[in-house]
Amino acid sequence: MPRGTRRTLQDVADAAGLSLAATSYALRGTRGSAATIERVQALADQLGYRVDPIARALASGRTGTVGISGSLRDLWQQDLSVQLTRALRTLDKDATIADADADPHAERRVVERFAAQRVDGALVSPVDPSADYWRLLTPSTAVVSLGDALTARPGSGAVLFDNRFGIASVLDHLHGLGHRRVALLTPSLPTTPGRPSELLAVELAAPLGVDLLVVPAPASPAGAAEAAAGLLSGRDRPTAVFCLSDSLAFGVYRAAADLGLRIPGDVSVVGFDDHQLAALVAPALTTVSWDEDAIVAAAVRQLLALDARGEDGPAPEPVVFRPHLVVRRSTAAPQPGADHPARSRSATASTSRP
């Protein structure tokens, strides 16, 4: 063939002495003997044949692509997106990763882009799981949410986190150490009412007699450091800061260092992911740990089940994961005299986003 001419499926079929259909099945490894599949794939490599994704999509109505969405300034969600991509790769599926940036408006654009690209499926860590824009993904698109169920899109899969248990474990730990004035640093914003974690924390803190101050913060460590600086520089600063992600906790570490505060001598800090850096910072971070390998496996299983069921089949039952608290050196009893009465203040403090 002339140099630069693209090899076609027919070229591979002619070389293998098979029909087009049999050659296509062998290249995908779905039909034929092991010897035939190996021979056809070797011939394709020798000829330099590559599947034309556009032609495949036109012929099958499928793109072979799965969208992955999360707030990627959060370090744990970064790692989770990488693990999901690797799991999809073993299934010969391509992934397109998009950053929702903890912003419902950005998340809507991500969903619109996934719909325009006609992704076969989506694995999403939703910013606002109650938003109507999730319906933009057609019923034929297999969608699995991680963390919170998509309440406005029936038929979606869900891998849920038992946040009540995790939050209760942290509050019980801090209460047992003697903390009564605790700040909750959360990536949830007033525009994301579908995320209930901070509401759970307020509910669970009340019967313990813990005065909980809820402080929204940007999802990145740098943004969290700015929010924490104002929190920790006040005269009646909390004796502990509970962060709903390790990325936020790392920001608190930076703010404490800039203010000359010791962890845990002046303020205890707790995270909520057990990111790989949690054991490496000094002091090592007390945090809530999740079985990430099992979470990824469950999400991919749900995706495949939704893909196989068709539009009218039942959605798989949600899978719920319960975390465990990993106690390290970032928490200790408050120093004597540190728990003086706080000035009267509202339950929620607002911070400006950068």
GROMACS .gro file of C-alpha atoms in nm:
model
  354
    1MET     CA    1   0.000   0.000   0.000
    2PRO     CA    2   0.120   0.361  -0.059
    3ARG     CA    3   0.309   0.508   0.230
    4GLY     CA    4   0.081   0.686   0.477
    5THR     CA    5  -0.231   0.496   0.369
    6ARG     CA    6  -0.445   0.400   0.664
    7ARG     CA    7  -0.491   0.027   0.711
    8THR     CA    8  -0.850  -0.092   0.727
    9LEU     CA    9  -1.033  -0.377   0.891
   10GLN     CA   10  -1.067  -0.533   0.545
   11ASP     CA   11  -0.685  -0.545   0.513
   12VAL     CA   12  -0.664  -0.740   0.840
   13ALA     CA   13  -0.949  -0.971   0.733
   14ASP     CA   14  -0.779  -1.042   0.398
   15ALA     CA   15  -0.449  -1.118   0.572
   16ALA     CA   16  -0.620  -1.348   0.821
   17GLY     CA   17  -0.845  -1.516   0.564
   18LEU     CA   18  -1.156  -1.437   0.772
   19SER     CA   19  -1.479  -1.244   0.726
   20LEU     CA   20  -1.504  -0.885   0.842
   21ALA     CA   21  -1.732  -0.985   1.128
   22ALA     CA   22  -1.504  -1.265   1.250
   23THR     CA   23  -1.202  -1.034   1.230
   24SER     CA   24  -1.381  -0.763   1.428
   25TYR     CA   25  -1.482  -1.010   1.700
   26ALA     CA   26  -1.127  -1.146   1.720
   27LEU     CA   27  -0.976  -0.799   1.753
   28ARG     CA   28  -1.209  -0.726   2.042
   29GLY     CA   29  -1.139  -1.069   2.193
   30THR     CA   30  -1.510  -1.147   2.221
   31ARG     CA   31  -1.542  -1.445   1.983
   32GLY     CA   32  -1.318  -1.706   1.828
   33SER     CA   33  -1.062  -1.947   1.965
   34ALA     CA   34  -0.771  -1.821   2.168
   35ALA     CA   35  -0.538  -1.909   1.881
   36THR     CA   36  -0.750  -1.716   1.627
   37ILE     CA   37  -0.774  -1.411   1.853
   38GLU     CA   38  -0.398  -1.411   1.910
   39ARG     CA   39  -0.324  -1.455   1.535
   40VAL     CA   40  -0.561  -1.177   1.424
   41GLN     CA   41  -0.435  -0.932   1.686
   42ALA     CA   42  -0.075  -1.008   1.587
   43LEU     CA   43  -0.158  -0.946   1.219
   44ALA     CA   44  -0.323  -0.616   1.308
   45ASP     CA   45  -0.009  -0.509   1.492
   46GLN     CA   46   0.214  -0.613   1.199
   47LEU     CA   47  -0.001  -0.420   0.952
   48GLY     CA   48  -0.023  -0.117   1.177
   49TYR     CA   49  -0.403  -0.132   1.192
   50ARG     CA   50  -0.570   0.090   1.452
   51VAL     CA   51  -0.939   0.104   1.533
   52ASP     CA   52  -1.104   0.421   1.404
   53PRO     CA   53  -1.300   0.541   1.710
   54ILE     CA   54  -1.530   0.758   1.500
   55ALA     CA   55  -1.617   0.472   1.266
   56ARG     CA   56  -1.669   0.240   1.563
   57ALA     CA   57  -1.900   0.490   1.731
   58LEU     CA   58  -2.101   0.542   1.412
   59ALA     CA   59  -2.137   0.169   1.359
   60SER     CA   60  -2.221   0.072   1.716
   61GLY     CA   61  -2.366   0.388   1.865
   62ARG     CA   62  -2.102   0.363   2.138
   63THR     CA   63  -1.788   0.566   2.195
   64GLY     CA   64  -1.605   0.333   2.435
   65THR     CA   65  -1.554   0.634   2.663
   66VAL     CA   66  -1.649   0.683   3.028
   67GLY     CA   67  -1.658   1.028   3.186
   68ILE     CA   68  -1.503   1.076   3.529
   69SER     CA   69  -1.592   1.387   3.726
   70GLY     CA   70  -1.481   1.518   4.064
   71SER     CA   71  -1.339   1.824   4.237
   72LEU     CA   72  -0.977   1.773   4.146
   73ARG     CA   73  -0.822   2.034   4.372
   74ASP     CA   74  -0.904   1.780   4.643
   75LEU     CA   75  -0.608   1.541   4.662
   76TRP     CA   76  -0.815   1.233   4.751
   77GLN     CA   77  -1.047   1.286   4.455
   78GLN     CA   78  -0.742   1.323   4.231
   79ASP     CA   79  -0.616   0.983   4.343
   80LEU     CA   80  -0.962   0.827   4.312
   81SER     CA   81  -0.992   0.953   3.952
   82VAL     CA   82  -0.657   0.793   3.867
   83GLN     CA   83  -0.764   0.462   4.021
   84LEU     CA   84  -1.095   0.467   3.831
   85THR     CA   85  -0.910   0.538   3.506
   86ARG     CA   86  -0.677   0.243   3.562
   87ALA     CA   87  -0.969   0.012   3.639
   88LEU     CA   88  -1.146   0.119   3.318
   89ARG     CA   89  -0.828   0.064   3.118
   90THR     CA   90  -0.828  -0.304   3.215
   91LEU     CA   91  -1.173  -0.323   3.052
   92ASP     CA   92  -1.043  -0.157   2.734
   93LYS     CA   93  -1.242   0.158   2.805
   94ASP     CA   94  -1.111   0.510   2.765
   95ALA     CA   95  -1.169   0.772   3.034
   96THR     CA   96  -1.216   1.144   3.001
   97ILE     CA   97  -1.157   1.327   3.333
   98ALA     CA   98  -1.323   1.660   3.405
   99ASP     CA   99  -1.287   1.893   3.703
  100ALA     CA  100  -1.610   2.010   3.867
  101ASP     CA  101  -1.401   2.232   4.100
  102ALA     CA  102  -1.650   2.208   4.391
  103ASP     CA  103  -1.877   2.440   4.190
  104PRO     CA  104  -2.227   2.340   4.072
  105HIS     CA  105  -2.199   2.573   3.771
  106ALA     CA  106  -1.875   2.406   3.663
  107GLU     CA  107  -2.031   2.066   3.729
  108ARG     CA  108  -2.325   2.147   3.502
  109ARG     CA  109  -2.082   2.231   3.220
  110VAL     CA  110  -1.907   1.899   3.278
  111VAL     CA  111  -2.238   1.711   3.252
  112GLU     CA  112  -2.329   1.902   2.935
  113ARG     CA  113  -1.990   1.812   2.787
  114PHE     CA  114  -2.032   1.444   2.874
  115ALA     CA  115  -2.375   1.447   2.709
  116ALA     CA  116  -2.240   1.617   2.395
  117GLN     CA  117  -1.954   1.364   2.376
  118ARG     CA  118  -2.206   1.080   2.409
  119VAL     CA  119  -2.003   0.899   2.671
  120ASP     CA  120  -2.115   0.542   2.730
  121GLY     CA  121  -2.107   0.597   3.105
  122ALA     CA  122  -2.001   0.831   3.384
  123LEU     CA  123  -1.843   0.783   3.726
  124VAL     CA  124  -1.904   1.099   3.926
  125SER     CA  125  -1.825   1.237   4.271
  126PRO     CA  126  -2.105   1.495   4.268
  127VAL     CA  127  -2.079   1.848   4.398
  128ASP     CA  128  -2.457   1.881   4.410
  129PRO     CA  129  -2.618   1.536   4.392
  130SER     CA  130  -2.969   1.687   4.403
  131ALA     CA  131  -2.924   1.901   4.090
  132ASP     CA  132  -3.159   1.857   3.794
  133TYR     CA  133  -2.875   1.881   3.541
  134TRP     CA  134  -2.786   1.515   3.600
  135ARG     CA  135  -3.092   1.437   3.386
  136LEU     CA  136  -2.901   1.572   3.085
  137LEU     CA  137  -2.729   1.232   3.071
  138THR     CA  138  -2.971   1.012   2.878
  139PRO     CA  139  -3.127   0.701   3.033
  140SER     CA  140  -2.906   0.488   2.806
  141THR     CA  141  -2.595   0.635   2.974
  142ALA     CA  142  -2.472   0.426   3.267
  143VAL     CA  143  -2.413   0.669   3.553
  144VAL     CA  144  -2.269   0.580   3.895
  145SER     CA  145  -2.228   0.838   4.171
  146LEU     CA  146  -1.969   0.802   4.446
  147GLY     CA  147  -2.039   0.948   4.788
  148ASP     CA  148  -2.398   1.067   4.744
  149ALA     CA  149  -2.690   0.932   4.540
  150LEU     CA  150  -2.818   1.139   4.245
  151THR     CA  151  -3.167   1.200   4.382
  152ALA     CA  152  -3.287   1.382   4.069
  153ARG     CA  153  -3.180   1.104   3.829
  154PRO     CA  154  -3.357   0.776   3.910
  155GLY     CA  155  -3.190   0.468   3.770
  156SER     CA  156  -2.836   0.576   3.849
  157GLY     CA  157  -2.599   0.351   4.038
  158ALA     CA  158  -2.460   0.463   4.373
  159VAL     CA  159  -2.157   0.381   4.583
  160LEU     CA  160  -2.234   0.551   4.912
  161PHE     CA  161  -2.019   0.644   5.211
  162ASP     CA  162  -2.146   0.599   5.566
  163ASN     CA  163  -2.059   0.956   5.660
  164ARG     CA  164  -2.276   0.940   5.972
  165PHE     CA  165  -2.055   0.667   6.115
  166GLY     CA  166  -1.734   0.846   6.014
  167ILE     CA  167  -1.842   1.182   6.153
  168ALA     CA  168  -1.967   1.024   6.475
  169SER     CA  169  -1.633   0.845   6.518
  170VAL     CA  170  -1.442   1.172   6.489
  171LEU     CA  171  -1.670   1.367   6.722
  172ASP     CA  172  -1.663   1.087   6.982
  173HIS     CA  173  -1.283   1.084   6.961
  174LEU     CA  174  -1.252   1.461   7.009
  175HIS     CA  175  -1.515   1.464   7.284
  176GLY     CA  176  -1.332   1.184   7.464
  177LEU     CA  177  -1.013   1.390   7.456
  178GLY     CA  178  -1.198   1.680   7.619
  179HIS     CA  179  -1.266   1.910   7.323
  180ARG     CA  180  -1.587   2.110   7.353
  181ARG     CA  181  -1.530   2.385   7.097
  182VAL     CA  182  -1.463   2.240   6.751
  183ALA     CA  183  -1.457   2.397   6.406
  184LEU     CA  184  -1.584   2.197   6.109
  185LEU     CA  185  -1.405   2.291   5.786
  186THR     CA  186  -1.616   2.180   5.491
  187PRO     CA  187  -1.589   2.207   5.111
  188SER     CA  188  -1.969   2.230   5.093
  189LEU     CA  189  -2.105   2.571   5.002
  190PRO     CA  190  -2.448   2.737   5.036
  191THR     CA  191  -2.502   2.658   4.666
  192THR     CA  192  -2.469   2.283   4.722
  193PRO     CA  193  -2.763   2.192   4.946
  194GLY     CA  194  -2.755   1.828   4.836
  195ARG     CA  195  -2.452   1.745   5.050
  196PRO     CA  196  -2.562   1.666   5.406
  197SER     CA  197  -2.231   1.599   5.582
  198GLU     CA  198  -2.216   1.929   5.770
  199LEU     CA  199  -2.581   1.890   5.874
  200LEU     CA  200  -2.498   1.546   6.011
  201ALA     CA  201  -2.206   1.691   6.204
  202VAL     CA  202  -2.421   1.960   6.367
  203GLU     CA  203  -2.684   1.699   6.456
  204LEU     CA  204  -2.430   1.461   6.609
  205ALA     CA  205  -2.235   1.729   6.797
  206ALA     CA  206  -2.534   1.867   6.989
  207PRO     CA  207  -2.600   1.571   7.224
  208LEU     CA  208  -2.226   1.556   7.304
  209GLY     CA  209  -2.227   1.914   7.422
  210VAL     CA  210  -1.977   2.010   7.150
  211ASP     CA  211  -2.001   2.369   7.024
  212LEU     CA  212  -1.953   2.319   6.648
  213LEU     CA  213  -1.864   2.611   6.422
  214VAL     CA  214  -1.920   2.526   6.051
  215VAL     CA  215  -1.678   2.705   5.817
  216PRO     CA  216  -1.705   2.661   5.438
  217ALA     CA  217  -1.371   2.661   5.258
  218PRO     CA  218  -1.233   2.610   4.905
  219ALA     CA  219  -1.144   2.248   4.836
  220SER     CA  220  -0.771   2.304   4.780
  221PRO     CA  221  -0.508   2.308   5.059
  222ALA     CA  222  -0.412   2.666   4.968
  223GLY     CA  223  -0.771   2.788   4.983
  224ALA     CA  224  -0.829   2.602   5.307
  225ALA     CA  225  -0.519   2.763   5.459
  226GLU     CA  226  -0.665   3.106   5.395
  227ALA     CA  227  -0.997   3.012   5.556
  228ALA     CA  228  -0.823   2.847   5.852
  229ALA     CA  229  -0.598   3.148   5.911
  230GLY     CA  230  -0.896   3.365   6.001
  231LEU     CA  231  -1.043   3.088   6.212
  232LEU     CA  232  -0.726   3.023   6.415
  233SER     CA  233  -0.619   3.384   6.465
  234GLY     CA  234  -0.929   3.479   6.666
  235ARG     CA  235  -0.918   3.527   7.042
  236ASP     CA  236  -1.154   3.236   7.102
  237ARG     CA  237  -1.013   2.994   6.846
  238PRO     CA  238  -1.141   2.635   6.861
  239THR     CA  239  -0.935   2.373   7.038
  240ALA     CA  240  -0.980   2.133   6.743
  241VAL     CA  241  -1.052   2.156   6.371
  242PHE     CA  242  -1.237   1.870   6.204
  243CYS     CA  243  -1.188   1.880   5.825
  244LEU     CA  244  -1.417   1.697   5.584
  245SER     CA  245  -1.119   1.618   5.361
  246ASP     CA  246  -0.749   1.569   5.417
  247SER     CA  247  -0.679   1.846   5.165
  248LEU     CA  248  -0.854   2.088   5.400
  249ALA     CA  249  -0.655   1.948   5.692
  250PHE     CA  250  -0.327   2.010   5.511
  251GLY     CA  251  -0.440   2.371   5.469
  252VAL     CA  252  -0.497   2.393   5.845
  253TYR     CA  253  -0.142   2.266   5.899
  254ARG     CA  254  -0.011   2.551   5.684
  255ALA     CA  255  -0.222   2.813   5.863
  256ALA     CA  256  -0.114   2.685   6.206
  257ALA     CA  257   0.252   2.696   6.105
  258ASP     CA  258   0.218   3.052   5.975
  259LEU     CA  259   0.056   3.156   6.304
  260GLY     CA  260   0.315   2.979   6.519
  261LEU     CA  261   0.060   2.731   6.656
  262ARG     CA  262   0.157   2.376   6.746
  263ILE     CA  263  -0.038   2.070   6.638
  264PRO     CA  264  -0.175   1.918   6.859
  265GLY     CA  265  -0.045   2.134   7.148
  266ASP     CA  266  -0.242   2.444   7.050
  267VAL     CA  267  -0.499   2.292   6.817
  268SER     CA  268  -0.590   1.934   6.724
  269VAL     CA  269  -0.662   1.852   6.359
  270VAL     CA  270  -0.861   1.566   6.206
  271GLY     CA  271  -0.906   1.481   5.836
  272PHE     CA  272  -1.153   1.262   5.649
  273ASP     CA  273  -0.981   1.067   5.367
  274ASP     CA  274  -0.659   0.903   5.485
  275HIS     CA  275  -0.483   1.032   5.175
  276GLN     CA  276  -0.138   0.883   5.123
  277LEU     CA  277   0.020   1.204   5.258
  278ALA     CA  278  -0.172   1.181   5.588
  279ALA     CA  279   0.087   0.950   5.743
  280LEU     CA  280   0.378   1.155   5.605
  281VAL     CA  281   0.302   1.505   5.733
  282ALA     CA  282   0.434   1.606   6.074
  283PRO     CA  283   0.265   1.528   6.301
  284ALA     CA  284   0.092   1.240   6.122
  285LEU     CA  285  -0.274   1.321   6.063
  286THR     CA  286  -0.561   1.157   6.252
  287THR     CA  287  -0.819   1.087   5.983
  288VAL     CA  288  -1.104   0.870   5.859
  289SER     CA  289  -0.995   0.593   5.622
  290TRP     CA  290  -1.188   0.437   5.333
  291ASP     CA  291  -1.119   0.114   5.141
  292GLU     CA  292  -1.040   0.284   4.809
  293ASP     CA  293  -0.969  -0.038   4.617
  294ALA     CA  294  -1.308  -0.179   4.716
  295ILE     CA  295  -1.482   0.151   4.635
  296VAL     CA  296  -1.332   0.157   4.284
  297ALA     CA  297  -1.419  -0.209   4.223
  298ALA     CA  298  -1.779  -0.154   4.338
  299ALA     CA  299  -1.820   0.155   4.117
  300VAL     CA  300  -1.694  -0.027   3.808
  301ARG     CA  301  -1.915  -0.330   3.881
  302GLN     CA  302  -2.218  -0.101   3.903
  303LEU     CA  303  -2.119   0.070   3.578
  304LEU     CA  304  -2.098  -0.265   3.397
  305ALA     CA  305  -2.429  -0.380   3.545
  306LEU     CA  306  -2.603  -0.061   3.429
  307ASP     CA  307  -2.444  -0.093   3.087
  308ALA     CA  308  -2.573  -0.449   3.050
  309ARG     CA  309  -2.927  -0.393   3.180
  310GLY     CA  310  -3.053  -0.158   2.906
  311GLU     CA  311  -3.269   0.149   2.962
  312ASP     CA  312  -3.563  -0.026   3.127
  313GLY     CA  313  -3.389  -0.266   3.363
  314PRO     CA  314  -3.366  -0.205   3.739
  315ALA     CA  315  -3.072  -0.014   3.879
  316PRO     CA  316  -2.834  -0.213   4.098
  317GLU     CA  317  -2.875  -0.178   4.473
  318PRO     CA  318  -2.654   0.095   4.625
  319VAL     CA  319  -2.335  -0.023   4.792
  320VAL     CA  320  -2.249   0.142   5.125
  321PHE     CA  321  -1.896   0.164   5.264
  322ARG     CA  322  -1.823   0.225   5.632
  323PRO     CA  323  -1.492   0.393   5.722
  324HIS     CA  324  -1.272   0.356   6.027
  325LEU     CA  325  -1.090   0.618   6.230
  326VAL     CA  326  -0.711   0.612   6.216
  327VAL     CA  327  -0.576   0.788   6.526
  328ARG     CA  328  -0.233   0.943   6.477
  329ARG     CA  329  -0.044   1.226   6.647
  330SER     CA  330  -0.241   1.531   6.531
  331THR     CA  331  -0.497   1.500   6.812
  332ALA     CA  332  -0.453   1.530   7.188
  333ALA     CA  333  -0.636   1.667   7.490
  334PRO     CA  334  -0.668   2.048   7.491
  335GLN     CA  335  -0.424   2.232   7.712
  336PRO     CA  336  -0.556   2.350   8.051
  337GLY     CA  337  -0.732   2.683   8.013
  338ALA     CA  338  -0.770   2.649   7.637
  339ASP     CA  339  -1.141   2.570   7.658
  340HIS     CA  340  -1.256   2.910   7.782
  341PRO     CA  341  -1.612   3.014   7.695
  342ALA     CA  342  -1.652   3.130   7.338
  343ARG     CA  343  -1.808   3.463   7.250
  344SER     CA  344  -2.165   3.444   7.125
  345ARG     CA  345  -2.167   3.368   6.755
  346SER     CA  346  -2.381   3.209   6.485
  347ALA     CA  347  -2.349   2.839   6.410
  348THR     CA  348  -2.209   2.903   6.062
  349ALA     CA  349  -1.930   3.137   5.965
  350SER     CA  350  -1.895   3.250   5.606
  351THR     CA  351  -1.572   3.296   5.419
  352SER     CA  352  -1.517   3.451   5.079
  353ARG     CA  353  -1.399   3.220   4.801
  354PRO     CA  354  -1.085   3.316   4.613
   0.00000   0.00000   0.00000
